[in-house]
Amino acid sequence: MTTTQARHDALGEATLGELAQALRGELVRPEDPSYDEARSIWNAAHDKKPALIVRCRGVADVLRGVEFARSEGLSLAVRGGGHSIPGFSTCDGGLVLDLSPMNGVRVDPNRRRLVAQAGCLWQDVDAEAQAFGLALTGGLVSTTGIAGFTLGGGISWLVRRCGLTCDNLIGADVVTGDGQYLHASEDEHPDLFWALRGGGGNFGVVTSFEFRAHEVGPTVFAGIVFYRGEEAAQVLQGFREAAAGAPDELSLAINLTTAPPLPFLPEEVHGKPIVAVLGVWSGRAEDGDVATRPFRGLAPVVTDLFGPMPYAAMQTLLDPLYPRGMWNYFRSAFFADLGDATADALVSAYSRAPNAVSELHIHHLGGAMGRIPADATAFGTRDREYILNVVARTPGADGFDGVVEWARSTCAALGPDAASYVNFTGEASQDRVRASYPPATYARLVAVKDRYDPTNLFRLNQNIAPSAASARQS
Ligand SMILES: Cc1cc2nc3c(=O)[nH]c(=O)nc-3n(C[C@H](O)[C@H](O)[C@H](O)COP(=O)(O)OP(=O)(O)OC[C@H]3O[C@@H](n4cnc5c(N)ncnc54)[C@H](O)[C@@H]3O)c2cc1C
């Protein structure tokens, strides 16, 4: 008998029946036909078997699920969009609180506010906001959940104009481990509100988010320009120079990758190294050609797909490239500039890319994100112009250890102490969590954790251990 089955059976039919009766949503158990689909997450490297999955339809279900996990001593995994790279939104033998049925969105176009339930994906929010010519600073892949994304920070195509997603959070409703239902904002529980903006899922279950929205589109000037892989060094150098004068309305990224066999790329480059520079100009669409031009001639161009397009189309453009079901590991490092040493390290790592689907994403930051004081939110690394996200993938288990090693060594080459970003981190080791926060931010996060989750019920995350747990470990 598996641990999962044993844990499930130990709960007893009567207890489980009572829980199922009390829920508005569904209780999924290992014997149910929907169990395998319900337990799966985006990253197939984490094939776990929870004892129970509670599909929440509202706050009442969240309260019941949290209380059940606490009273029965079950591990508790909280799931929004299920895109956690380290697999935190599932667990073996515990309870998964799946918020995906909670996907309502309400837009207030006059006040440019948007309230979204925590099970929303970016495609839900983008569709509702764009109906009013508004947008949040939301994910580059529309199937990503807003919850984990926002709580960890949120880097988007509007990051330089509008800041991180968490910078646009106005308030959140939260169920804490002891069953309280709180509203966190600048005026209510401000310590919790500070921690929710970068501190991840450590403090409770967020049931809904209120955001500030921005006027964007519906037409923006956006797209991708491709250069041959052998031009990578020249592209990085040119990008550095062009980026120095880039306006805030322009958010770009560089992807050092392998050309997929897509019709808009000439056949002779298919399967060969290719450099993509991609992003969004969200100022007046008619100014986009001029604003993006410095980045569209960094080397001989293979294909230039920049042009006016619906913001909504750009938000789904990359979806087919990042499907569910592959084995994934991400590793990240912030860095100050694209100087020669950094560019050399990136080009060298690129030349050692272990397969066609493992790639280096370099996001240009700064702008509005960089002007927010580092202590204003728990997302404390704001003084670096760039972040590297190493996306290491394999179709299955074969070769996965090798790509993980490549990702680790690539980041180590940028400096062993480089700060990292919790949402772009494929593991949960204490040194990675600490590397994600300046020391003063980390200490403040521990204080908030002590106040709102002293028993560490919410520990399946980039965990901020409460003082009591740290004391026990030492
Ligand atoms: C294909 C892909 C594209 C991505 N693109 C970007 C990008 O453009 N920019 C960027 O910044 N990041 C990006 N990421 C990283 C992404 O921000 C994180 O993976 C994030 O955790 C995903 O959120 P989720 O709700 O989908 O994940 P989940 O797996 O559902 O949740 C992740 C973790 O967040 C916490 N959590 C989730 N919901 C709640 C809740 N309601 N209350 C409290 N805690 C909760 C839990 O700790 C949970 O384990 C991307 C990831 C993927 C896989």
Short mmCIF file of C-alpha atoms and ligand atoms in Angstrom, two decimals:
data_model
loop_
_atom_site.label_atom_id
_atom_site.label_comp_id
_atom_site.label_asym_id
_atom_site.label_seq_id
_atom_site.Cartn_x
_atom_site.Cartn_y
_atom_site.Cartn_z
CA MET A 1 0.00 0.00 0.00
CA THR A 2 1.38 3.45 -0.90
CA THR A 3 1.89 6.22 1.66
CA THR A 4 -0.80 8.18 -0.14
CA GLN A 5 -3.33 5.38 0.09
CA ALA A 6 -2.40 4.68 3.72
CA ARG A 7 -2.74 8.36 4.64
CA HIS A 8 -6.04 8.57 2.79
CA ASP A 9 -7.44 5.41 4.41
CA ALA A 10 -6.37 6.53 7.87
CA LEU A 11 -8.65 9.53 7.58
CA GLY A 12 -11.69 7.27 7.59
CA GLU A 13 -14.81 7.27 5.41
CA ALA A 14 -16.94 9.18 7.90
CA THR A 15 -14.44 12.04 8.19
CA LEU A 16 -13.97 12.26 4.44
CA GLY A 17 -17.72 12.07 3.86
CA GLU A 18 -18.23 14.98 6.24
CA LEU A 19 -15.61 17.04 4.44
CA ALA A 20 -17.11 16.28 1.02
CA GLN A 21 -20.58 17.23 2.29
CA ALA A 22 -19.33 20.51 3.70
CA LEU A 23 -17.68 21.66 0.47
CA ARG A 24 -19.30 23.63 -2.35
CA GLY A 25 -16.54 22.36 -4.61
CA GLU A 26 -15.38 18.84 -5.32
CA LEU A 27 -13.30 16.52 -3.15
CA VAL A 28 -11.09 14.40 -5.41
CA ARG A 29 -9.72 11.15 -3.95
CA PRO A 30 -7.20 8.61 -5.33
CA GLU A 31 -9.95 6.24 -6.48
CA ASP A 32 -11.78 8.94 -8.48
CA PRO A 33 -11.56 8.90 -12.31
CA SER A 34 -10.53 12.58 -12.32
CA TYR A 35 -7.70 12.00 -9.81
CA ASP A 36 -4.80 11.71 -12.28
CA GLU A 37 -5.83 14.81 -14.16
CA ALA A 38 -6.51 16.68 -10.92
CA ARG A 39 -3.14 15.86 -9.37
CA SER A 40 -1.02 16.81 -12.38
CA ILE A 41 0.78 20.14 -12.59
CA TRP A 42 2.58 21.95 -15.41
CA ASN A 43 6.03 20.62 -14.50
CA ALA A 44 5.96 16.85 -15.07
CA ALA A 45 9.19 16.43 -13.08
CA HIS A 46 6.94 16.42 -10.00
CA ASP A 47 4.70 13.37 -10.21
CA LYS A 48 3.16 13.35 -6.74
CA LYS A 49 0.16 11.64 -5.24
CA PRO A 50 -1.81 13.70 -2.75
CA ALA A 51 -4.26 11.95 -0.41
CA LEU A 52 -6.93 14.57 -1.16
CA ILE A 53 -7.56 17.38 -3.61
CA VAL A 54 -10.07 20.04 -2.61
CA ARG A 55 -11.33 21.97 -5.62
CA CYS A 56 -12.43 25.18 -3.98
CA ARG A 57 -15.41 27.14 -5.25
CA GLY A 58 -15.12 29.96 -2.73
CA VAL A 59 -13.64 31.26 0.49
CA ALA A 60 -15.75 28.85 2.55
CA ASP A 61 -14.05 25.88 0.85
CA VAL A 62 -10.63 27.41 1.46
CA LEU A 63 -11.45 27.86 5.17
CA ARG A 64 -12.63 24.23 5.38
CA GLY A 65 -9.62 22.87 3.50
CA VAL A 66 -7.12 24.76 5.64
CA GLU A 67 -8.87 23.69 8.85
CA PHE A 68 -8.99 20.06 7.68
CA ALA A 69 -5.27 19.97 6.80
CA ARG A 70 -4.36 21.60 10.12
CA SER A 71 -6.52 19.40 12.31
CA GLU A 72 -5.54 16.16 10.53
CA GLY A 73 -1.84 17.07 10.41
CA LEU A 74 -1.71 16.85 6.60
CA SER A 75 0.86 18.61 4.42
CA LEU A 76 -0.89 21.44 2.61
CA ALA A 77 -0.15 22.43 -0.99
CA VAL A 78 -1.83 25.55 -2.38
CA ARG A 79 -2.45 25.73 -6.12
CA GLY A 80 -3.38 28.67 -8.32
CA GLY A 81 -2.30 28.05 -11.93
CA GLY A 82 -0.12 25.04 -11.07
CA HIS A 83 3.01 26.46 -12.75
CA SER A 84 5.32 26.12 -9.73
CA ILE A 85 8.70 25.04 -11.11
CA PRO A 86 9.77 23.20 -7.89
CA GLY A 87 6.36 21.47 -7.78
CA PHE A 88 5.04 23.13 -4.65
CA SER A 89 1.44 23.00 -5.82
CA THR A 90 1.28 19.26 -5.29
CA CYS A 91 2.48 16.85 -2.60
CA ASP A 92 2.66 13.19 -1.62
CA GLY A 93 0.08 12.03 0.90
CA GLY A 94 -1.18 15.52 1.82
CA LEU A 95 -3.99 17.86 0.83
CA VAL A 96 -3.94 20.02 -2.29
CA LEU A 97 -6.08 23.12 -2.13
CA ASP A 98 -6.82 23.74 -5.80
CA LEU A 99 -8.22 27.24 -6.35
CA SER A 100 -8.64 26.93 -10.13
CA PRO A 101 -12.47 26.97 -9.99
CA MET A 102 -12.23 30.44 -8.37
CA ASN A 103 -11.57 32.42 -11.54
CA GLY A 104 -13.91 35.40 -11.39
CA VAL A 105 -12.65 38.85 -12.45
CA ARG A 106 -14.32 42.23 -11.89
CA VAL A 107 -13.02 45.32 -13.66
CA ASP A 108 -13.79 48.87 -12.57
CA PRO A 109 -12.86 50.80 -15.71
CA ASN A 110 -13.46 54.23 -14.18
CA ARG A 111 -11.11 53.72 -11.25
CA ARG A 112 -8.82 51.43 -13.28
CA ARG A 113 -9.06 48.73 -10.65
CA LEU A 114 -9.39 45.00 -11.12
CA VAL A 115 -10.32 42.34 -8.59
CA ALA A 116 -9.43 38.77 -9.50
CA GLN A 117 -10.02 35.55 -7.60
CA ALA A 118 -6.86 33.62 -6.89
CA GLY A 119 -7.56 30.73 -9.28
CA CYS A 120 -7.36 33.01 -12.33
CA LEU A 121 -4.83 32.44 -15.07
CA TRP A 122 -3.33 35.41 -16.90
CA GLN A 123 -5.56 34.64 -19.89
CA ASP A 124 -8.64 35.25 -17.69
CA VAL A 125 -7.37 38.58 -16.41
CA ASP A 126 -6.00 39.76 -19.78
CA ALA A 127 -9.31 39.05 -21.53
CA GLU A 128 -11.41 40.94 -18.97
CA ALA A 129 -9.00 43.87 -18.66
CA GLN A 130 -8.47 44.30 -22.41
CA ALA A 131 -12.24 44.56 -22.91
CA PHE A 132 -11.78 48.00 -21.31
CA GLY A 133 -8.39 48.82 -22.87
CA LEU A 134 -6.68 47.98 -19.60
CA ALA A 135 -3.94 45.55 -18.59
CA LEU A 136 -2.06 44.39 -15.52
CA THR A 137 1.58 43.64 -15.62
CA GLY A 138 0.91 39.97 -16.31
CA GLY A 139 2.65 36.76 -17.37
CA LEU A 140 4.47 36.14 -20.64
CA VAL A 141 2.67 32.79 -20.96
CA SER A 142 -1.08 33.09 -20.57
CA THR A 143 -1.61 29.72 -18.87
CA THR A 144 0.37 30.82 -15.79
CA GLY A 145 -1.63 31.49 -12.63
CA ILE A 146 -1.87 35.00 -11.23
CA ALA A 147 -1.51 33.87 -7.61
CA GLY A 148 1.95 32.33 -7.38
CA PHE A 149 3.12 34.83 -9.99
CA THR A 150 2.00 37.93 -8.05
CA LEU A 151 3.08 36.66 -4.63
CA GLY A 152 6.61 36.02 -5.90
CA GLY A 153 6.89 39.37 -7.75
CA GLY A 154 5.82 39.15 -11.40
CA ILE A 155 8.02 40.17 -14.34
CA SER A 156 6.02 41.10 -17.43
CA TRP A 157 6.10 43.01 -20.73
CA LEU A 158 5.06 46.10 -18.74
CA VAL A 159 7.68 45.77 -16.00
CA ARG A 160 9.71 48.82 -17.02
CA ARG A 161 6.63 51.00 -17.47
CA CYS A 162 4.45 49.85 -14.56
CA GLY A 163 6.71 47.87 -12.22
CA LEU A 164 6.26 44.31 -11.06
CA THR A 165 2.83 42.74 -10.73
CA CYS A 166 3.14 42.88 -6.95
CA ASP A 167 3.90 46.61 -7.19
CA ASN A 168 0.39 47.04 -8.56
CA LEU A 169 -1.32 45.11 -5.79
CA ILE A 170 -3.68 47.26 -3.74
CA GLY A 171 -5.08 44.64 -1.44
CA ALA A 172 -5.60 40.92 -0.91
CA ASP A 173 -8.01 38.71 1.02
CA VAL A 174 -6.14 36.05 2.96
CA VAL A 175 -7.08 32.92 4.93
CA THR A 176 -4.42 32.32 7.56
CA GLY A 177 -3.40 28.99 9.08
CA ASP A 178 -5.50 29.55 12.20
CA GLY A 179 -8.62 30.16 10.12
CA GLN A 180 -8.74 33.95 10.18
CA TYR A 181 -9.96 35.77 7.08
CA LEU A 182 -8.06 39.05 6.75
CA HIS A 183 -7.82 41.88 4.29
CA ALA A 184 -4.25 43.06 3.75
CA SER A 185 -3.56 46.52 2.32
CA GLU A 186 -1.52 49.64 3.16
CA ASP A 187 -4.10 50.37 5.92
CA GLU A 188 -5.00 46.90 7.20
CA HIS A 189 -2.34 44.41 8.28
CA PRO A 190 0.34 46.43 6.45
CA ASP A 191 3.08 44.03 7.58
CA LEU A 192 1.27 41.15 5.87
CA PHE A 193 0.61 43.31 2.80
CA TRP A 194 4.34 44.12 2.58
CA ALA A 195 5.25 40.42 2.83
CA LEU A 196 2.70 39.27 0.23
CA ARG A 197 4.47 41.40 -2.37
CA GLY A 198 7.45 39.12 -3.01
CA GLY A 199 7.37 36.74 -0.04
CA GLY A 200 5.43 34.02 -1.90
CA GLY A 201 2.80 31.72 -0.39
CA ASN A 202 4.31 31.71 3.10
CA PHE A 203 1.63 33.55 5.05
CA GLY A 204 -1.74 32.10 4.15
CA VAL A 205 -4.04 31.38 1.22
CA VAL A 206 -4.86 34.46 -0.82
CA THR A 207 -8.42 34.15 -2.08
CA SER A 208 -8.56 37.34 -4.14
CA PHE A 209 -6.31 40.15 -5.30
CA GLU A 210 -7.14 43.79 -6.02
CA PHE A 211 -4.85 45.44 -8.59
CA ARG A 212 -4.22 48.82 -10.15
CA ALA A 213 -4.67 48.47 -13.94
CA HIS A 214 -3.09 50.51 -16.74
CA GLU A 215 -4.24 51.76 -20.11
CA VAL A 216 -2.57 49.46 -22.64
CA GLY A 217 -3.40 48.86 -26.29
CA PRO A 218 -5.54 47.24 -27.47
CA THR A 219 -2.87 47.64 -30.19
CA VAL A 220 0.76 47.67 -29.10
CA PHE A 221 3.98 47.53 -31.13
CA ALA A 222 5.46 44.16 -30.27
CA GLY A 223 7.00 40.98 -31.59
CA ILE A 224 10.28 39.12 -32.06
CA VAL A 225 13.38 39.67 -34.16
CA PHE A 226 15.70 36.71 -34.83
CA TYR A 227 19.47 36.65 -35.32
CA ARG A 228 21.73 33.67 -36.00
CA GLY A 229 23.16 31.98 -32.89
CA GLU A 230 26.74 32.74 -33.93
CA GLU A 231 25.91 36.46 -33.61
CA ALA A 232 25.05 36.06 -29.90
CA ALA A 233 28.06 38.04 -28.60
CA GLN A 234 27.38 40.90 -31.01
CA VAL A 235 23.67 40.95 -30.14
CA LEU A 236 24.40 41.08 -26.41
CA GLN A 237 26.87 43.92 -26.85
CA GLY A 238 24.49 45.87 -29.09
CA PHE A 239 21.61 45.24 -26.72
CA ARG A 240 23.62 46.65 -23.81
CA GLU A 241 24.28 49.85 -25.74
CA ALA A 242 20.71 50.25 -27.00
CA ALA A 243 19.21 49.44 -23.60
CA ALA A 244 21.07 52.31 -21.95
CA GLY A 245 18.71 54.77 -23.67
CA ALA A 246 15.55 52.67 -23.71
CA PRO A 247 12.33 54.37 -22.60
CA ASP A 248 10.20 52.85 -19.84
CA GLU A 249 7.45 51.91 -22.29
CA LEU A 250 9.78 49.35 -23.83
CA SER A 251 10.25 46.00 -22.05
CA LEU A 252 12.37 43.42 -23.87
CA ALA A 253 14.03 40.08 -23.32
CA ILE A 254 16.69 38.12 -25.15
CA ASN A 255 16.28 34.39 -25.65
CA LEU A 256 19.40 32.39 -26.54
CA THR A 257 17.77 29.28 -27.93
CA THR A 258 17.43 26.84 -30.85
CA ALA A 259 15.26 27.66 -33.87
CA PRO A 260 12.01 25.70 -33.80
CA PRO A 261 10.71 24.39 -37.16
CA LEU A 262 8.16 27.17 -37.55
CA PRO A 263 7.05 28.54 -40.92
CA PHE A 264 8.13 32.14 -40.24
CA LEU A 265 11.77 31.02 -39.87
CA PRO A 266 13.75 29.98 -42.99
CA GLU A 267 14.24 26.22 -43.16
CA GLU A 268 18.02 26.49 -43.16
CA VAL A 269 18.02 27.78 -39.55
CA HIS A 270 15.62 25.16 -38.17
CA GLY A 271 17.32 23.24 -35.37
CA LYS A 272 20.25 25.68 -35.30
CA PRO A 273 21.15 28.14 -32.50
CA ILE A 274 19.10 31.31 -32.82
CA VAL A 275 18.88 34.50 -30.79
CA ALA A 276 15.45 36.05 -30.31
CA VAL A 277 14.97 39.61 -29.06
CA LEU A 278 11.35 40.01 -28.11
CA GLY A 279 9.04 42.31 -26.24
CA VAL A 280 6.47 45.06 -26.14
CA TRP A 281 6.42 48.80 -26.72
CA SER A 282 3.33 49.87 -24.76
CA GLY A 283 3.47 53.59 -25.57
CA ARG A 284 1.59 55.05 -28.55
CA ALA A 285 1.57 52.27 -31.19
CA GLU A 286 2.62 54.72 -33.92
CA ASP A 287 5.86 55.46 -32.02
CA GLY A 288 6.77 51.79 -31.66
CA ASP A 289 8.71 51.37 -34.88
CA VAL A 290 11.18 54.10 -33.95
CA ALA A 291 11.39 53.04 -30.30
CA THR A 292 12.19 49.40 -31.11
CA ARG A 293 14.47 50.04 -34.12
CA PRO A 294 17.74 50.14 -32.10
CA PHE A 295 17.09 46.51 -31.10
CA ARG A 296 16.10 45.29 -34.57
CA GLY A 297 19.42 45.72 -36.32
CA LEU A 298 21.88 44.38 -33.76
CA ALA A 299 23.30 41.95 -36.36
CA PRO A 300 22.15 40.62 -39.76
CA VAL A 301 18.44 39.86 -39.27
CA VAL A 302 17.02 36.39 -39.98
CA THR A 303 13.38 37.43 -39.54
CA ASP A 304 11.79 40.52 -38.00
CA LEU A 305 8.24 39.96 -36.76
CA PHE A 306 7.88 43.27 -34.89
CA GLY A 307 4.81 45.29 -35.79
CA PRO A 308 1.49 46.55 -34.49
CA MET A 309 -0.49 43.72 -32.90
CA PRO A 310 -3.18 43.29 -30.27
CA TYR A 311 -1.70 43.21 -26.78
CA ALA A 312 -3.88 40.13 -26.18
CA ALA A 313 -2.14 38.36 -29.10
CA MET A 314 1.31 39.10 -27.70
CA GLN A 315 0.19 37.70 -24.36
CA THR A 316 -0.52 34.29 -25.92
CA LEU A 317 2.20 34.26 -28.61
CA LEU A 318 4.62 32.17 -26.56
CA ASP A 319 2.08 29.70 -25.15
CA PRO A 320 2.78 26.85 -27.62
CA LEU A 321 6.49 26.93 -26.78
CA TYR A 322 5.94 26.16 -23.09
CA PRO A 323 3.49 23.25 -22.94
CA ARG A 324 2.58 21.19 -19.87
CA GLY A 325 4.10 17.79 -19.42
CA MET A 326 7.84 18.34 -19.90
CA TRP A 327 10.43 18.01 -17.14
CA ASN A 328 11.52 21.54 -16.18
CA TYR A 329 14.10 23.17 -13.97
CA PHE A 330 14.62 26.96 -13.77
CA ARG A 331 17.50 28.77 -12.15
CA SER A 332 17.95 32.55 -12.00
CA ALA A 333 20.52 35.24 -11.30
CA PHE A 334 20.11 39.01 -11.26
CA PHE A 335 23.02 40.94 -12.73
CA ALA A 336 23.91 44.61 -12.94
CA ASP A 337 24.90 45.00 -16.57
CA LEU A 338 25.71 43.11 -19.73
CA GLY A 339 29.43 43.81 -19.45
CA ASP A 340 31.99 41.76 -21.36
CA ALA A 341 32.59 39.20 -18.58
CA THR A 342 28.87 38.54 -18.17
CA ALA A 343 28.27 38.38 -21.92
CA ASP A 344 31.18 35.93 -22.31
CA ALA A 345 29.78 33.71 -19.56
CA LEU A 346 26.35 33.73 -21.22
CA VAL A 347 27.69 32.95 -24.68
CA SER A 348 29.83 30.16 -23.27
CA ALA A 349 26.84 28.61 -21.44
CA TYR A 350 24.78 28.97 -24.62
CA SER A 351 27.38 27.06 -26.61
CA ARG A 352 27.02 24.22 -24.08
CA ALA A 353 23.19 24.14 -24.14
CA PRO A 354 22.35 20.48 -23.60
CA ASN A 355 19.40 20.22 -26.01
CA ALA A 356 17.14 22.24 -28.32
CA VAL A 357 14.57 23.11 -25.66
CA SER A 358 16.92 24.38 -22.96
CA GLU A 359 17.52 28.10 -23.25
CA LEU A 360 18.73 31.29 -21.61
CA HIS A 361 16.19 34.08 -21.05
CA ILE A 362 17.61 37.49 -20.23
CA HIS A 363 14.97 40.03 -19.14
CA HIS A 364 15.78 43.73 -19.23
CA LEU A 365 14.55 45.27 -15.97
CA GLY A 366 14.99 48.76 -14.50
CA GLY A 367 12.55 51.54 -15.35
CA ALA A 368 9.59 51.82 -12.96
CA MET A 369 10.54 48.59 -11.19
CA GLY A 370 13.95 49.96 -10.33
CA ARG A 371 12.65 53.25 -8.94
CA ILE A 372 10.60 51.63 -6.17
CA PRO A 373 12.57 51.61 -2.89
CA ALA A 374 14.01 48.18 -2.08
CA ASP A 375 12.28 48.11 1.32
CA ALA A 376 8.83 49.09 0.01
CA THR A 377 7.93 45.45 -0.66
CA ALA A 378 9.40 42.04 0.11
CA PHE A 379 10.72 41.90 -3.46
CA GLY A 380 14.03 43.46 -2.54
CA THR A 381 16.32 43.14 -5.58
CA ARG A 382 15.56 46.20 -7.68
CA ASP A 383 18.94 47.69 -8.45
CA ARG A 384 19.96 45.22 -11.19
CA GLU A 385 19.27 45.96 -14.84
CA TYR A 386 18.85 42.31 -15.84
CA ILE A 387 17.78 38.89 -14.70
CA LEU A 388 18.87 35.63 -16.27
CA ASN A 389 16.37 32.77 -16.19
CA VAL A 390 17.90 29.48 -17.26
CA VAL A 391 15.08 27.34 -18.61
CA ALA A 392 16.36 23.75 -18.55
CA ARG A 393 14.03 21.12 -19.96
CA THR A 394 13.79 17.56 -21.20
CA PRO A 395 10.80 15.74 -22.71
CA GLY A 396 11.01 13.16 -19.89
CA ALA A 397 13.32 11.85 -17.17
CA ASP A 398 16.12 11.01 -19.62
CA GLY A 399 18.92 13.54 -19.39
CA PHE A 400 17.16 15.68 -16.79
CA ASP A 401 20.03 15.60 -14.25
CA GLY A 402 22.35 16.88 -16.98
CA VAL A 403 20.21 19.90 -17.83
CA VAL A 404 19.82 20.74 -14.13
CA GLU A 405 23.60 20.72 -13.78
CA TRP A 406 23.93 22.98 -16.82
CA ALA A 407 21.45 25.47 -15.29
CA ARG A 408 23.27 25.49 -11.96
CA SER A 409 26.72 25.97 -13.49
CA THR A 410 25.43 28.71 -15.81
CA CYS A 411 24.19 30.78 -12.87
CA ALA A 412 27.27 30.03 -10.79
CA ALA A 413 29.39 31.50 -13.59
CA LEU A 414 27.64 34.85 -13.05
CA GLY A 415 28.88 34.87 -9.47
CA PRO A 416 28.19 32.43 -6.66
CA ASP A 417 26.43 35.13 -4.64
CA ALA A 418 24.13 36.42 -7.37
CA ALA A 419 20.66 37.17 -6.04
CA SER A 420 17.89 35.00 -7.47
CA TYR A 421 14.12 35.30 -7.98
CA VAL A 422 11.81 32.86 -6.16
CA ASN A 423 9.52 32.43 -9.18
CA PHE A 424 12.42 31.44 -11.43
CA THR A 425 13.90 28.90 -9.02
CA GLY A 426 13.43 25.19 -9.49
CA GLU A 427 14.35 24.12 -5.99
CA ALA A 428 13.64 25.06 -2.42
CA SER A 429 16.96 24.80 -0.65
CA GLN A 430 17.45 27.30 2.16
CA ASP A 431 20.45 28.86 0.40
CA ARG A 432 18.31 29.56 -2.72
CA VAL A 433 15.55 31.13 -0.60
CA ARG A 434 18.04 33.29 1.27
CA ALA A 435 19.69 34.25 -2.04
CA SER A 436 16.33 35.64 -3.12
CA TYR A 437 16.18 38.35 -0.45
CA PRO A 438 18.53 40.98 0.94
CA PRO A 439 19.36 40.04 4.59
CA ALA A 440 17.19 42.82 6.09
CA THR A 441 14.23 41.77 3.93
CA TYR A 442 14.67 38.15 4.96
CA ALA A 443 14.72 39.09 8.67
CA ARG A 444 11.54 41.12 8.22
CA LEU A 445 9.88 38.20 6.40
CA VAL A 446 10.69 35.91 9.34
CA ALA A 447 9.00 38.40 11.70
CA VAL A 448 5.85 38.41 9.55
CA LYS A 449 5.95 34.61 9.30
CA ASP A 450 6.18 34.40 13.11
CA ARG A 451 3.08 36.53 13.37
CA TYR A 452 0.85 34.92 10.71
CA ASP A 453 2.11 31.31 10.38
CA PRO A 454 4.23 30.44 13.42
CA THR A 455 3.69 26.68 12.99
CA ASN A 456 4.74 26.77 9.31
CA LEU A 457 1.53 25.19 8.03
CA PHE A 458 2.37 26.92 4.72
CA ARG A 459 5.74 25.32 4.10
CA LEU A 460 5.37 23.92 0.58
CA ASN A 461 6.86 27.04 -0.97
CA GLN A 462 10.17 28.92 -1.08
CA ASN A 463 10.00 28.62 2.67
CA ILE A 464 10.65 31.38 5.15
CA ALA A 465 11.04 29.28 8.28
CA PRO A 466 9.50 30.83 11.40
CA SER A 467 11.89 31.51 14.30
CA ALA A 468 10.58 28.54 16.29
CA ALA A 469 11.41 26.13 13.45
CA SER A 470 14.85 27.70 12.92
CA ALA A 471 15.54 27.38 16.64
CA ARG A 472 14.55 23.68 16.53
CA GLN A 473 16.87 23.04 13.57
CA SER A 474 19.92 24.69 15.15
C1 LIG B 1 5.47 28.64 -18.58
C2 LIG B 1 5.84 29.59 -17.47
C3 LIG B 1 5.97 30.94 -17.75
C4 LIG B 1 6.31 31.83 -16.74
N1 LIG B 1 6.45 33.16 -17.03
C5 LIG B 1 6.77 34.03 -16.05
C6 LIG B 1 6.88 35.43 -16.33
O1 LIG B 1 6.65 35.88 -17.44
N2 LIG B 1 7.21 36.25 -15.30
C7 LIG B 1 7.39 35.80 -14.03
O2 LIG B 1 7.67 36.61 -13.15
N3 LIG B 1 7.27 34.48 -13.73
C8 LIG B 1 6.98 33.60 -14.70
N4 LIG B 1 6.88 32.27 -14.43
C9 LIG B 1 7.10 31.80 -13.05
C10 LIG B 1 5.79 31.90 -12.27
O3 LIG B 1 5.68 33.22 -11.78
C11 LIG B 1 5.79 30.93 -11.07
O4 LIG B 1 5.93 29.62 -11.55
C12 LIG B 1 4.49 31.07 -10.26
O5 LIG B 1 4.66 30.41 -9.04
C13 LIG B 1 3.31 30.50 -10.99
O6 LIG B 1 2.14 30.76 -10.30
P1 LIG B 1 0.93 29.71 -10.33
O7 LIG B 1 -0.19 30.26 -9.54
O8 LIG B 1 0.67 29.29 -11.75
O9 LIG B 1 1.62 28.49 -9.64
P2 LIG B 1 1.16 27.41 -8.51
O10 LIG B 1 1.97 26.23 -8.81
O11 LIG B 1 -0.31 27.26 -8.51
O12 LIG B 1 1.61 28.11 -7.23
C14 LIG B 1 2.96 28.32 -6.94
C15 LIG B 1 3.11 28.57 -5.47
O13 LIG B 1 2.53 29.83 -5.17
C16 LIG B 1 1.86 29.78 -3.94
N5 LIG B 1 0.43 30.02 -4.16
C17 LIG B 1 -0.30 29.74 -5.26
N6 LIG B 1 -1.55 30.17 -5.09
C18 LIG B 1 -1.61 30.72 -3.88
C19 LIG B 1 -2.63 31.35 -3.13
N7 LIG B 1 -3.85 31.52 -3.62
N8 LIG B 1 -2.34 31.81 -1.89
C20 LIG B 1 -1.10 31.66 -1.38
N9 LIG B 1 -0.09 31.07 -2.04
C21 LIG B 1 -0.35 30.61 -3.28
C22 LIG B 1 2.11 28.42 -3.35
O14 LIG B 1 3.26 28.46 -2.55
C23 LIG B 1 2.37 27.59 -4.57
O15 LIG B 1 3.12 26.47 -4.31
C24 LIG B 1 6.52 31.36 -15.42
C25 LIG B 1 6.40 30.00 -15.15
C26 LIG B 1 6.07 29.13 -16.16
C27 LIG B 1 5.96 27.66 -15.85
#
